[in-house]
PDB file of C-alpha atoms in Angstrom:
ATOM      1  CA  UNK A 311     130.270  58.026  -3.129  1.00  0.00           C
ATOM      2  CA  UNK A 312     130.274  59.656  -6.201  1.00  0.00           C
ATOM      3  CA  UNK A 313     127.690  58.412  -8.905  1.00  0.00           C
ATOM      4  CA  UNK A 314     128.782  58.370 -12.799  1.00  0.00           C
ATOM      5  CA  UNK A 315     126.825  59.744 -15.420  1.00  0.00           C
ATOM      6  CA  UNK A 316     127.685  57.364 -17.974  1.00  0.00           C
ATOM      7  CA  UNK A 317     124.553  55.304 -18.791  1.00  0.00           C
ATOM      8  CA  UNK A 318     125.168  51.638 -17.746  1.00  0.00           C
ATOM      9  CA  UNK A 319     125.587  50.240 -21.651  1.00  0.00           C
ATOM     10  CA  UNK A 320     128.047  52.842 -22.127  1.00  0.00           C
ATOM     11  CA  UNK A 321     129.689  51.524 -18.172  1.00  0.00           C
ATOM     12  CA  UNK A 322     129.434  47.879 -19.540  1.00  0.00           C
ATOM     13  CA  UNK A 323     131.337  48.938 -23.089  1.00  0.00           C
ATOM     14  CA  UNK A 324     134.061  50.285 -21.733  1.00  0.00           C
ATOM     15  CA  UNK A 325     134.517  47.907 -19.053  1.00  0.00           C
ATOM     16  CA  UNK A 326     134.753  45.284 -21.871  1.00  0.00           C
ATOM     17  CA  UNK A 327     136.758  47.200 -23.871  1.00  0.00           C
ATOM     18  CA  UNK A 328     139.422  47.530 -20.632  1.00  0.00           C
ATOM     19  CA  UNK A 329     139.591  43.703 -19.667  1.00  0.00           C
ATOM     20  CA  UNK A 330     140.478  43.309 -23.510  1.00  0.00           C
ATOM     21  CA  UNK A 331     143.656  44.888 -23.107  1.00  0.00           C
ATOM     22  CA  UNK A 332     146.546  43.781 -21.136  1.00  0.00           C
ATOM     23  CA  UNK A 333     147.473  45.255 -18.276  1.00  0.00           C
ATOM     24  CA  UNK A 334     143.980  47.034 -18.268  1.00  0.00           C
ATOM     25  CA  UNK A 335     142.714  50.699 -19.375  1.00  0.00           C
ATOM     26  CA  UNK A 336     145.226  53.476 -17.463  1.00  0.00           C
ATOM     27  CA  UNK A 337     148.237  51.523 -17.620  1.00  0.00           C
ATOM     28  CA  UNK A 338     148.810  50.818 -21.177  1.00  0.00           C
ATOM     29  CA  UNK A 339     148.350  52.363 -24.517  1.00  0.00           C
ATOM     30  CA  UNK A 340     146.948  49.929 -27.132  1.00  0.00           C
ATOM     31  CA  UNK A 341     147.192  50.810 -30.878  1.00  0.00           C
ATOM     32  CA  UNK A 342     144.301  50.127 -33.173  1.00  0.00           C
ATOM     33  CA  UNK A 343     146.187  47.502 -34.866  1.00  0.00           C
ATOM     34  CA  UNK A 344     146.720  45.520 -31.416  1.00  0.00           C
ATOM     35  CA  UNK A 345     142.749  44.856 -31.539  1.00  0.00           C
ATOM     36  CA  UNK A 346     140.788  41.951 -32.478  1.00  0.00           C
ATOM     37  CA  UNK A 347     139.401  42.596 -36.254  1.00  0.00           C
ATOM     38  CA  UNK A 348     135.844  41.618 -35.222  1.00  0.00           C
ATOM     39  CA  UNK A 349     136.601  44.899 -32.721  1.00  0.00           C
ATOM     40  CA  UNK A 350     137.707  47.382 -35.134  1.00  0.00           C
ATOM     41  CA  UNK A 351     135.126  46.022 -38.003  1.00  0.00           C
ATOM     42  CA  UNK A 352     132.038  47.026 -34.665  1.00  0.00           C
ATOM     43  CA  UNK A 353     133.855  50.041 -34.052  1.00  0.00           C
ATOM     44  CA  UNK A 354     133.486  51.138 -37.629  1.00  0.00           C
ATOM     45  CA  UNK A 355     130.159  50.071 -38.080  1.00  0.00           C
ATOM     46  CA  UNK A 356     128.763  48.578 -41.596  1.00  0.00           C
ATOM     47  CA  UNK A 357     128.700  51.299 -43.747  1.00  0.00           C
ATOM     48  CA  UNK A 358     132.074  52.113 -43.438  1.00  0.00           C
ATOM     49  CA  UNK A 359     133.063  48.506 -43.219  1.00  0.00           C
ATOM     50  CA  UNK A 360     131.172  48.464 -46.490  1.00  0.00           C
ATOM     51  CA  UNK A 361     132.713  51.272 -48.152  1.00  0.00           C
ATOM     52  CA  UNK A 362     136.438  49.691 -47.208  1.00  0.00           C
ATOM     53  CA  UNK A 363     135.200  46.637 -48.644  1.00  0.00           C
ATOM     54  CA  UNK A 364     134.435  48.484 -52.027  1.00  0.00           C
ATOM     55  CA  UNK A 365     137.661  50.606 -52.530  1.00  0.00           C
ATOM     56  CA  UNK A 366     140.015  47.474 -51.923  1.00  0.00           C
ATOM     57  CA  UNK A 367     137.530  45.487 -55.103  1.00  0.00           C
ATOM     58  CA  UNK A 368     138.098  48.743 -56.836  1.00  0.00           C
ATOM     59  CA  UNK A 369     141.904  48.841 -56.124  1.00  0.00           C
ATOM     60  CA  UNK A 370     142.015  44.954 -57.180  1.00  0.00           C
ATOM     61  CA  UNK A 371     140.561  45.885 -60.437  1.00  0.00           C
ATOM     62  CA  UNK A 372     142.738  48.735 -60.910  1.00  0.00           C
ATOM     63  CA  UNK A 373     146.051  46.142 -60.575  1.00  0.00           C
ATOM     64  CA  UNK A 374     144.071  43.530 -62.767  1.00  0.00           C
ATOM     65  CA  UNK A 375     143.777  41.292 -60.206  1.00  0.00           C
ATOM     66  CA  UNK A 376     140.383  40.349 -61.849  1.00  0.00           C
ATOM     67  CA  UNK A 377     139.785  37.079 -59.936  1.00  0.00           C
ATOM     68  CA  UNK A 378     140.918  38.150 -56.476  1.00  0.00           C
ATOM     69  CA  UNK A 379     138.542  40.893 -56.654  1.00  0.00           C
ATOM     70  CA  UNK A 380     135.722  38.613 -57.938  1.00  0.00           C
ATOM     71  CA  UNK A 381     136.421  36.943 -55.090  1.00  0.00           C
ATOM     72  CA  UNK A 382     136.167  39.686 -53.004  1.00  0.00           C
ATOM     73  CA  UNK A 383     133.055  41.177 -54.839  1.00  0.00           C
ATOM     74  CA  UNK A 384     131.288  37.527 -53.652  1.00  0.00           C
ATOM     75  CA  UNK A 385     132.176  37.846 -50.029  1.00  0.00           C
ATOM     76  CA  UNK A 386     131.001  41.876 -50.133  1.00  0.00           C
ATOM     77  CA  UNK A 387     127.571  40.623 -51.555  1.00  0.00           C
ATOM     78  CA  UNK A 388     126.859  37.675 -49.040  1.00  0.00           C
ATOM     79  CA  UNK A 389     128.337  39.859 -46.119  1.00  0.00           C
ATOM     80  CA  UNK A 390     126.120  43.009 -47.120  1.00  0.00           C
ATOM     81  CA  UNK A 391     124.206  42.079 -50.179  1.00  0.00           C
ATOM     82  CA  UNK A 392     123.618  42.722 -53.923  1.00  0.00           C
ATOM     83  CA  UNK A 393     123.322  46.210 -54.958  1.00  0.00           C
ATOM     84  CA  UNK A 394     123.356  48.443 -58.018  1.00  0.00           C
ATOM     85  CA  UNK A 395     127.333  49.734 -56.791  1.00  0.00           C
ATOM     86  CA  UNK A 396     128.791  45.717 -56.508  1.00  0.00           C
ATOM     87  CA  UNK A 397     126.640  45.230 -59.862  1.00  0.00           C
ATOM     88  CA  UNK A 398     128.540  47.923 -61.704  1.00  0.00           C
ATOM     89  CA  UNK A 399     131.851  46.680 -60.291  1.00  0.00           C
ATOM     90  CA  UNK A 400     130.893  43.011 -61.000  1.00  0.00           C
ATOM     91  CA  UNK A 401     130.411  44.616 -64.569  1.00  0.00           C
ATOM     92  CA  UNK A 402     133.430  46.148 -64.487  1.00  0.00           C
ATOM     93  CA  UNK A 403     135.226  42.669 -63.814  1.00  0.00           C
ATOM     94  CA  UNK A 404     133.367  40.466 -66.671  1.00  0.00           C
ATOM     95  CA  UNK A 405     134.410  43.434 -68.752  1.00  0.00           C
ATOM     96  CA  UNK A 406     138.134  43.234 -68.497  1.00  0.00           C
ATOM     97  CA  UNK A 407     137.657  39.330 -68.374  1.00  0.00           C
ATOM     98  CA  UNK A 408     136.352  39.859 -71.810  1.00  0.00           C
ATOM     99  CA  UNK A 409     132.847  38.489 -70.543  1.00  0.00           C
ATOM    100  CA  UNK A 410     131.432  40.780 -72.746  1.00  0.00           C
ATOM    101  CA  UNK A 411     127.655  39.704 -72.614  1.00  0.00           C
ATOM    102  CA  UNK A 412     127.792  39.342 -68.900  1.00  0.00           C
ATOM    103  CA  UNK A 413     128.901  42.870 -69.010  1.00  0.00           C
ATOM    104  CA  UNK A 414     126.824  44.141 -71.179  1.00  0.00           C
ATOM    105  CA  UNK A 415     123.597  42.610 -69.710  1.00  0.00           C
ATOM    106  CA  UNK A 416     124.621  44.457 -66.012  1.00  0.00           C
ATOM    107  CA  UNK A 417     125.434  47.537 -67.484  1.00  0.00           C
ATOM    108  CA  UNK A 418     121.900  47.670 -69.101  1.00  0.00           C
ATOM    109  CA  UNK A 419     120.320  47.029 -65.559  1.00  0.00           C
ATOM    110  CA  UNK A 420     122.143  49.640 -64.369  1.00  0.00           C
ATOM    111  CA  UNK A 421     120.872  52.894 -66.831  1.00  0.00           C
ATOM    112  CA  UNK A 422     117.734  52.864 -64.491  1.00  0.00           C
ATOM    113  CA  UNK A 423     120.097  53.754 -61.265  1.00  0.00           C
ATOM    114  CA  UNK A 424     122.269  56.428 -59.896  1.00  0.00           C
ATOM    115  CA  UNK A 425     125.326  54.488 -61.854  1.00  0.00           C
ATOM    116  CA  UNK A 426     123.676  55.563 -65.797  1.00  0.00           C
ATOM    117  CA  UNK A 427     127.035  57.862 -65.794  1.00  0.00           C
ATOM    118  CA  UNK A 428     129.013  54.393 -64.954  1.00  0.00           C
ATOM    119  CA  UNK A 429     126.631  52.024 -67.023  1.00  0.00           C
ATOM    120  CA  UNK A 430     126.985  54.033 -70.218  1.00  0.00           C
ATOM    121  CA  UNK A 431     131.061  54.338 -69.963  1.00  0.00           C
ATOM    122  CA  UNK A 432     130.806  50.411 -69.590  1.00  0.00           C
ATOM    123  CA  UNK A 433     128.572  50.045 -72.899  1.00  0.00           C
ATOM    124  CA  UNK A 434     130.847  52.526 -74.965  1.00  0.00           C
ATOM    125  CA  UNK A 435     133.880  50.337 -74.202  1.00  0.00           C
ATOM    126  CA  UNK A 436     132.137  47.460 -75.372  1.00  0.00           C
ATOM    127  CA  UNK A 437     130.350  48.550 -78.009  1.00  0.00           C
ATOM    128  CA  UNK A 438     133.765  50.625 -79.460  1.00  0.00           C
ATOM    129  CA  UNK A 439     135.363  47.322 -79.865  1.00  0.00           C
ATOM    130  CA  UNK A 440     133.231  46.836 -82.956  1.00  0.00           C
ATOM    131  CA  UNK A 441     131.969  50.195 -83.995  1.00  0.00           C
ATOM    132  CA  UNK A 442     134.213  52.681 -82.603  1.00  0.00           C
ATOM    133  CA  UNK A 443     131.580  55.185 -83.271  1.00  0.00           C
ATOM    134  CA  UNK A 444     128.911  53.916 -81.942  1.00  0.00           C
ATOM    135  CA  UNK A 445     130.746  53.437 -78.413  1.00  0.00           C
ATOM    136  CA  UNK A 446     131.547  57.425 -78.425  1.00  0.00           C
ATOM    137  CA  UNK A 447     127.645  57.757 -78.182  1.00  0.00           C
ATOM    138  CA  UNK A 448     127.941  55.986 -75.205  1.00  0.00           C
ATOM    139  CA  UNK A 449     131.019  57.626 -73.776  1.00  0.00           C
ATOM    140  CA  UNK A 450     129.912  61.120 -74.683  1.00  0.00           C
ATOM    141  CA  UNK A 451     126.268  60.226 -72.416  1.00  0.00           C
ATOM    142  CA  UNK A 452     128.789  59.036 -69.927  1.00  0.00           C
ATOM    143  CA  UNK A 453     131.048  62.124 -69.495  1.00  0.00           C
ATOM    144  CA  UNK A 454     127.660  64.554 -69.716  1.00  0.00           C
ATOM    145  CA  UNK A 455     126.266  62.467 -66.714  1.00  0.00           C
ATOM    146  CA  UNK A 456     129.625  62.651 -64.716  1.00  0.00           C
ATOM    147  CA  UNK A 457     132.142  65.099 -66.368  1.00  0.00           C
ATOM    148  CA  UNK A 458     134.415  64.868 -63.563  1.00  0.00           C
ATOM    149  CA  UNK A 459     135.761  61.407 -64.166  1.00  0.00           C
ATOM    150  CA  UNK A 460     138.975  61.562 -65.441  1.00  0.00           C
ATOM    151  CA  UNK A 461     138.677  58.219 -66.842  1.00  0.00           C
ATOM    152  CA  UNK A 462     135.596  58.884 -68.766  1.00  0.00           C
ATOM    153  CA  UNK A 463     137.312  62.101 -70.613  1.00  0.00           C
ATOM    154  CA  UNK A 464     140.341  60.195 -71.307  1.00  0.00           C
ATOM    155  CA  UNK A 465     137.996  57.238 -72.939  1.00  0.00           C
ATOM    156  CA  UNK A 466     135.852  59.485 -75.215  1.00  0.00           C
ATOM    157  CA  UNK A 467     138.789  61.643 -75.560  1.00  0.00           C
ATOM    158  CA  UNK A 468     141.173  58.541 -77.572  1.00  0.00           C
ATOM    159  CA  UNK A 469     138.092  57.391 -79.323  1.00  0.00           C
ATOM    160  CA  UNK A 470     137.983  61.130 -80.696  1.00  0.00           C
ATOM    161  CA  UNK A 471     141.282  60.935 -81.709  1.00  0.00           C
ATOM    162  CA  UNK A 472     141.245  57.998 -83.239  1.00  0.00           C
ATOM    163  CA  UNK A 473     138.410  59.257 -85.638  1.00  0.00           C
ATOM    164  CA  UNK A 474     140.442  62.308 -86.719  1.00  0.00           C
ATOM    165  CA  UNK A 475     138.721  65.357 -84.290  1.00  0.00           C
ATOM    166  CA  UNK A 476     141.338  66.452 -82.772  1.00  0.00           C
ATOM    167  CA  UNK A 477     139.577  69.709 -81.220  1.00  0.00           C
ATOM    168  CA  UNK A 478     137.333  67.658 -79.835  1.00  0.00           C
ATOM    169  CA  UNK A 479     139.797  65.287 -78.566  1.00  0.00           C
ATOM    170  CA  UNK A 480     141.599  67.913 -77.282  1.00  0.00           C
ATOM    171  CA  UNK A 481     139.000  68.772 -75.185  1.00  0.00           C
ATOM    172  CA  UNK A 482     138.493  65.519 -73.712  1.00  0.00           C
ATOM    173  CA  UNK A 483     142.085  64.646 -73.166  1.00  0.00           C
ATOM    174  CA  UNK A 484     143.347  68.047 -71.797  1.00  0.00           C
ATOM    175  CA  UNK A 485     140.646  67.927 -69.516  1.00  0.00           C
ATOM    176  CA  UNK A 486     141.124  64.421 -68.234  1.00  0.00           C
ATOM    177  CA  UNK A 487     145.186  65.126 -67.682  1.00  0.00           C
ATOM    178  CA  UNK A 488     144.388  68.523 -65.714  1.00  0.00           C
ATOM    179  CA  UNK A 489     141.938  66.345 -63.935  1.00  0.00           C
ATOM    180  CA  UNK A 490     144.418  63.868 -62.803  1.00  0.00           C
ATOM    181  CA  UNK A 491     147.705  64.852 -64.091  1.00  0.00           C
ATOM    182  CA  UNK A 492     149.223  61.910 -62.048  1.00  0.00           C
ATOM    183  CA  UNK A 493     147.414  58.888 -63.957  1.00  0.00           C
ATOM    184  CA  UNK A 494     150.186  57.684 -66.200  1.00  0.00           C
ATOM    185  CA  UNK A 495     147.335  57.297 -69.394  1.00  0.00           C
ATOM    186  CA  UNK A 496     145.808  60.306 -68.759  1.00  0.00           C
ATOM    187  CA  UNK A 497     148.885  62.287 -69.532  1.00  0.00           C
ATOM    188  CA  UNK A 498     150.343  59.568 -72.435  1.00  0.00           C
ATOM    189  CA  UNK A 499     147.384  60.168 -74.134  1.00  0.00           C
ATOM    190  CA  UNK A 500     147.649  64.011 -73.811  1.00  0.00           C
ATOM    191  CA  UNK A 501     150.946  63.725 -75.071  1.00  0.00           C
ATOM    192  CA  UNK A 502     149.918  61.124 -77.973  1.00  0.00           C
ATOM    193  CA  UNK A 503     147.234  64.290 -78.531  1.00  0.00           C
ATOM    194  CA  UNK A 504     149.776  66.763 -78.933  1.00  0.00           C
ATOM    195  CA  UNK A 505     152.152  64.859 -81.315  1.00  0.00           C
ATOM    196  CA  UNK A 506     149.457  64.074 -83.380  1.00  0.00           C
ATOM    197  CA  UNK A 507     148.467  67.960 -83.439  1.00  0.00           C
ATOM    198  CA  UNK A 508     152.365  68.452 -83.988  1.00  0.00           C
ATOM    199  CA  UNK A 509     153.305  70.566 -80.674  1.00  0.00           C
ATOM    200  CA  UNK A 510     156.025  68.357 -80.000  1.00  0.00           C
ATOM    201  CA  UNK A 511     157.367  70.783 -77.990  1.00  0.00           C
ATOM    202  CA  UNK A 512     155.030  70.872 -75.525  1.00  0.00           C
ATOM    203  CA  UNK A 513     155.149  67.084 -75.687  1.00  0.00           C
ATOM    204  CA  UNK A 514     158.768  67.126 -75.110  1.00  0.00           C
ATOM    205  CA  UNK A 515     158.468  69.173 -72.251  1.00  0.00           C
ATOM    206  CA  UNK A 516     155.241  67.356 -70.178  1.00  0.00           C
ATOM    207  CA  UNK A 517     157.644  64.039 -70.952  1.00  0.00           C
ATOM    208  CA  UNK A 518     160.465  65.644 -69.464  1.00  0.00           C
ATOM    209  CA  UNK A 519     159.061  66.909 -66.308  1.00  0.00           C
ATOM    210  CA  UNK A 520     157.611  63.299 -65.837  1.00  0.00           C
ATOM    211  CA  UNK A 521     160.792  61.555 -66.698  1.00  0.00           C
ATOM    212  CA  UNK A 522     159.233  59.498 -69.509  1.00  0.00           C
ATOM    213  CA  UNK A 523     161.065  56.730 -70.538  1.00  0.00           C
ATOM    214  CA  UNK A 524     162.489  57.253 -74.144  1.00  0.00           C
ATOM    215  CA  UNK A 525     160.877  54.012 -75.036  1.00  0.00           C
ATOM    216  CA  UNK A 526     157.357  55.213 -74.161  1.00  0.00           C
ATOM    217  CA  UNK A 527     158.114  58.285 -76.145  1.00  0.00           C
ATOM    218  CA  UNK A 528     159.074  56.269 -79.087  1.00  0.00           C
ATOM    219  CA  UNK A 529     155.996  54.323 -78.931  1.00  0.00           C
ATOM    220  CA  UNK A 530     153.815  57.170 -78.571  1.00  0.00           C
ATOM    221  CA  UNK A 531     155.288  59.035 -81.304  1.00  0.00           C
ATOM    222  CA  UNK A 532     154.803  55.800 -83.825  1.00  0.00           C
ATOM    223  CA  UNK A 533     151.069  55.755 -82.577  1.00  0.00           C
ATOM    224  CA  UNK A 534     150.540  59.632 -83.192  1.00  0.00           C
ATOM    225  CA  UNK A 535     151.937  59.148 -87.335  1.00  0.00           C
ATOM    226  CA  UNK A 536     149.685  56.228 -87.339  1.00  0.00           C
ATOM    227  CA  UNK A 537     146.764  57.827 -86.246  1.00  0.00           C
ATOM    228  CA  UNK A 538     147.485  60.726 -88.897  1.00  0.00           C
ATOM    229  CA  UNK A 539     147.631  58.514 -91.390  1.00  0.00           C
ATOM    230  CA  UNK A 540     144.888  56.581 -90.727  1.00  0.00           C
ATOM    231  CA  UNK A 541     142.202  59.183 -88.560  1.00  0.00           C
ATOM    232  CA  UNK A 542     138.458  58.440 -89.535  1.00  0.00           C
ATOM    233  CA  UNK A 543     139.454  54.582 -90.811  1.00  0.00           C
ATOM    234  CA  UNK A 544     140.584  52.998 -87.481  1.00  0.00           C
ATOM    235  CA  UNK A 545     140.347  49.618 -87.877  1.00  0.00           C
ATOM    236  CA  UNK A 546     138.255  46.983 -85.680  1.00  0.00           C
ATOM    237  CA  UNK A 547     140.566  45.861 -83.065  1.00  0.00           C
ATOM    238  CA  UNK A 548     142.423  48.614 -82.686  1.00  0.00           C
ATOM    239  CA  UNK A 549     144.507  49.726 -79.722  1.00  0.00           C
ATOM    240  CA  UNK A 550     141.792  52.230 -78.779  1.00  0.00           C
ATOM    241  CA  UNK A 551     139.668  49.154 -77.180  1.00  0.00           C
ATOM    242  CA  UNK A 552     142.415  46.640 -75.759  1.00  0.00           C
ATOM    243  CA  UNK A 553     143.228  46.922 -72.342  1.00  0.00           C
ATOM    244  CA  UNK A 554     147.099  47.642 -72.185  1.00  0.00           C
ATOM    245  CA  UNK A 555     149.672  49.005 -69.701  1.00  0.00           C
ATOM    246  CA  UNK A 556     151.230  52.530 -70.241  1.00  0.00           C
ATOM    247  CA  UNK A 557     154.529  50.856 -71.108  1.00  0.00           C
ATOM    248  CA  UNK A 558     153.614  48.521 -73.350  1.00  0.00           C
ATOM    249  CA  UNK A 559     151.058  50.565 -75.452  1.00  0.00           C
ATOM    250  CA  UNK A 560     150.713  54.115 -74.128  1.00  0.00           C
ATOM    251  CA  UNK A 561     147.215  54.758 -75.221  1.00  0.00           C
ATOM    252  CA  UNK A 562     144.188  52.797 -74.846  1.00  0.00           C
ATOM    253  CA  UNK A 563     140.467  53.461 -74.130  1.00  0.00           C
ATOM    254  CA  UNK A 564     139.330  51.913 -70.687  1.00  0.00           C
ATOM    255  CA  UNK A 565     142.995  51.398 -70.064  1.00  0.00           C
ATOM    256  CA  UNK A 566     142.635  53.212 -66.555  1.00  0.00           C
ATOM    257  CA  UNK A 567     141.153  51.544 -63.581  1.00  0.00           C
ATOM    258  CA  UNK A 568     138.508  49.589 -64.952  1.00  0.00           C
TER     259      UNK A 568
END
């Protein structure tokens, strides 16, 4: 008789894992999908189950479903716990929710972690609702602490262009769209940058290849003649610090993902 080598957990597993299945181990092929969820969520283990758990309250946020991710974000912390990664999302949330001093106060507790990067890009948004200057100190600490976020160049990049530097905008905002040429702000507000620089040629062509809607074009060329007119003098409340969609307002700081 022949004598496995299999240590007797590992024996025990699979045997477990066999009477689980219909029609037991050889004889049929069962598809990850066909398990139990409390099997799957073991076979992962917690940190992945974890990280899962954190993309689909980041992808909530990123569709504005604000309160189905809160949700989600309360689960996460009594299933794993509070830390400095759900406190910057929860930040996130109370943000768009326009719980600004809920926000605020998290982001704060959060320029002591690995998440400063995050924590300042939070505060700029904020903070750029009433002084739009004062929130580019913020955004420009952000982007130096993590200058491959997309969404951080695109931020500091509108709130430059709103205030009339447009090589410095350009900067931000051609970086950003190069980053991730597929985020539908990221390349409006490229294109807002070059109509307001007057390379509407370029801008005709980047809207072309993405099969811009004419409408979108129309509203991005009305922003770029306002912000000429009016660079270094944007008003409190402006469009550079609501939360809008591409179609409705092409540009917007913080108008990607959160």
């Amino acid at each position: 008789m022949s004598v496995s080598c299999m240590p007797y957990a590992g024996r025990v597993a699979v045997a477990a894992l066999c009477l689980a299945l219909v029609g037991g181990c050889a004889s049929q092929r069962v598809s990850p999908r066909d398990l139990p969820g409390s099997t799957l969520e073991a076979a992962r283990g917690p940190d992945e189950n974890a990280r899962l758990y954190t993309d689909l309250i980041r992808q909530l946020i990123s569709q504005d479903r604000l309160y189905a991710a809160l949700a989600h974000l309360q689960a996460r912390e009594q299933e794993f716990g509070v830390t400095d990664e759900l406190r910057l999302l929860r930040a996130d949330i109370l943000r768009k929710m326009d719980d600004l001093g809920g926000a605020r106060r998290l982001y704060e507790q959060l320029l002591d972690t690995p998440y400063v990067g995050q924590a300042h890009h939070g505060l700029g948004l904020i903070i750029a609702r009433d002084d739009l200057a004062a929130g580019e100190v913020h955004l420009q600490k952000a982007v130096a602490l993590v200058p491959t976020d997309a969404r951080m160049r695109n931020d500091l990049g509108y709130a430059k262009l709103r205030q009339g530097q447009l090589a410095q905008a350009r900067l931000q905002l051609a970086t950003a769209y190069q980053l991730d040429e597929a985020n539908e702000l990221n390349r409006n507000n490229y294109i807002l940058l070059l109509l307001t620089e007057g390379n509407d040629r370029k801008a005709a062509r980047i809207a072309a290849d993405n099969q811009i809607d004419a409408g979108v074009m129309r509203e991005l060329r009305r922003e770029a003649r306002t912000i000429a007119g009016s660079a270094g003098n944007a008003p409190v409340g402006n469009a550079a610090v609501r939360p809008v969609t591409p179609a409705t307002a092409p540009a917007a700081v913080g108008g990607g993902g959160g």
